[in-house]
């Protein structure tokens, strides 16, 4: 019988630090310390807002600005005399923290849920929802659309139409790969709505293909997640996909 693989060693315990010691560290190190102390994963597409305290995002932006300035310097770009790049480092810091990676640093948006008082149990489709993300390999833009299909039951929670867009934006505003982003979106909607069936289709252009590498302007990526009734019922799945095709024509 083959031997089982060895159990990986547990992460070493961090030496405890007082609040005074933590206060002397840069914001990024304080946040990282809390994450490691809680043994919490902090991959590129993880939300870490629970470990960020009031005022620390402004400190983090200042850190990112300083590092971005170093990057521009290493690229031999004269930001002192070039009026076009004089404020680029600051703009990069605000863009990454507040916008394109905002889904890492801000908590889940407030989503009001309503009981399914009328016991709706027919197919619902939301989309296309425009989504913007970034490839975690090259930090190049990912621009696309998402369609969501739901088959609610009497115990499902219903959420407003705009809230689907808010949840999509929160999930997508992180560096990631499309396959994982769609799974994360499906998990979030499954937990909130608790439908009998959930289907998600995402179609996106990846600028790591358009802008660099093979520089192919025609390629796009389409992937889907099917759960519950959409996975088991071929007719329901065909109805969903046929309605998407009609919407795009």
Coordinates of C-alpha atoms in Angstrom, one line a residue, residues 137-230:
X137 CA -0.5 37.2 -13.7
X138 CA 0.2 40.6 -15.4
X139 CA -2.2 43.0 -13.7
X140 CA -3.7 43.6 -17.1
X141 CA -7.4 44.5 -17.4
X142 CA -10.2 41.9 -17.8
X143 CA -13.4 43.4 -19.3
X144 CA -16.5 41.4 -19.8
X145 CA -20.1 40.6 -19.0
X146 CA -21.9 38.2 -16.6
X147 CA -25.3 36.6 -16.8
X148 CA -26.9 35.1 -13.8
X149 CA -29.7 32.5 -13.9
X150 CA -31.7 31.7 -10.8
X151 CA -34.4 29.2 -10.0
X152 CA -35.8 30.3 -6.6
X153 CA -37.9 28.3 -4.2
X154 CA -40.3 29.4 -1.4
X155 CA -37.4 29.6 1.1
X156 CA -35.1 31.7 -1.2
X157 CA -34.1 35.3 -0.4
X158 CA -34.7 37.8 -3.2
X159 CA -32.4 40.7 -3.8
X160 CA -32.8 43.9 -5.8
X161 CA -31.6 44.0 -9.4
X162 CA -28.9 46.6 -8.8
X163 CA -27.5 44.4 -6.0
X164 CA -26.4 41.8 -8.5
X165 CA -24.2 44.4 -10.1
X166 CA -22.8 45.5 -6.7
X167 CA -21.9 42.0 -5.7
X168 CA -20.3 41.3 -9.1
X169 CA -18.2 44.5 -8.8
X170 CA -17.1 43.6 -5.3
X171 CA -16.0 40.1 -6.4
X172 CA -14.4 41.2 -9.7
X173 CA -12.5 44.2 -8.3
X174 CA -9.5 42.1 -7.4
X175 CA -6.5 40.6 -9.2
X176 CA -7.5 37.1 -10.2
X177 CA -8.2 34.6 -13.0
X178 CA -11.6 34.4 -14.6
X179 CA -12.3 30.7 -13.6
X180 CA -11.9 31.5 -9.9
X181 CA -13.8 34.7 -10.1
X182 CA -16.9 33.0 -11.4
X183 CA -16.7 30.3 -8.7
X184 CA -16.4 33.0 -6.0
X185 CA -19.4 34.9 -7.4
X186 CA -21.5 31.6 -7.5
X187 CA -20.6 30.9 -3.9
X188 CA -21.6 34.3 -2.7
X189 CA -25.0 34.3 -4.6
X190 CA -25.7 30.7 -3.5
X191 CA -25.2 31.6 0.1
X192 CA -27.3 34.8 -0.1
X193 CA -30.2 33.7 -2.3
X194 CA -30.3 29.9 -1.6
X195 CA -32.0 29.0 -4.8
X196 CA -32.9 25.5 -6.2
X197 CA -30.6 26.3 -9.1
X198 CA -27.9 28.8 -10.0
X199 CA -26.2 29.4 -13.3
X200 CA -23.5 31.9 -14.2
X201 CA -21.9 32.6 -17.5
X202 CA -19.0 35.1 -18.0
X203 CA -17.5 36.2 -21.2
X204 CA -14.5 38.5 -21.1
X205 CA -11.6 40.0 -23.0
X206 CA -8.2 39.6 -21.4
X207 CA -5.8 42.4 -22.1
X208 CA -2.8 40.1 -21.3
X209 CA -3.8 38.5 -24.6
X210 CA -4.6 41.8 -26.5
X211 CA -1.9 44.1 -25.1
X212 CA 1.1 41.8 -24.8
X213 CA 2.3 38.3 -25.6
X214 CA 0.5 37.0 -28.8
X215 CA -1.4 40.3 -29.1
X216 CA -4.5 38.6 -30.3
X217 CA -7.4 41.0 -30.5
X218 CA -10.1 38.4 -31.4
X219 CA -9.8 36.0 -28.5
X220 CA -12.3 36.0 -25.6
X221 CA -12.9 33.6 -22.7
X222 CA -16.3 32.2 -21.8
X223 CA -16.9 30.0 -18.8
X224 CA -19.8 28.9 -16.7
X225 CA -20.9 27.5 -13.4
X226 CA -24.1 25.4 -13.1
X227 CA -25.4 24.3 -9.8
X228 CA -28.5 22.5 -8.5
X229 CA -31.4 22.3 -10.9
X230 CA -29.3 23.8 -13.8

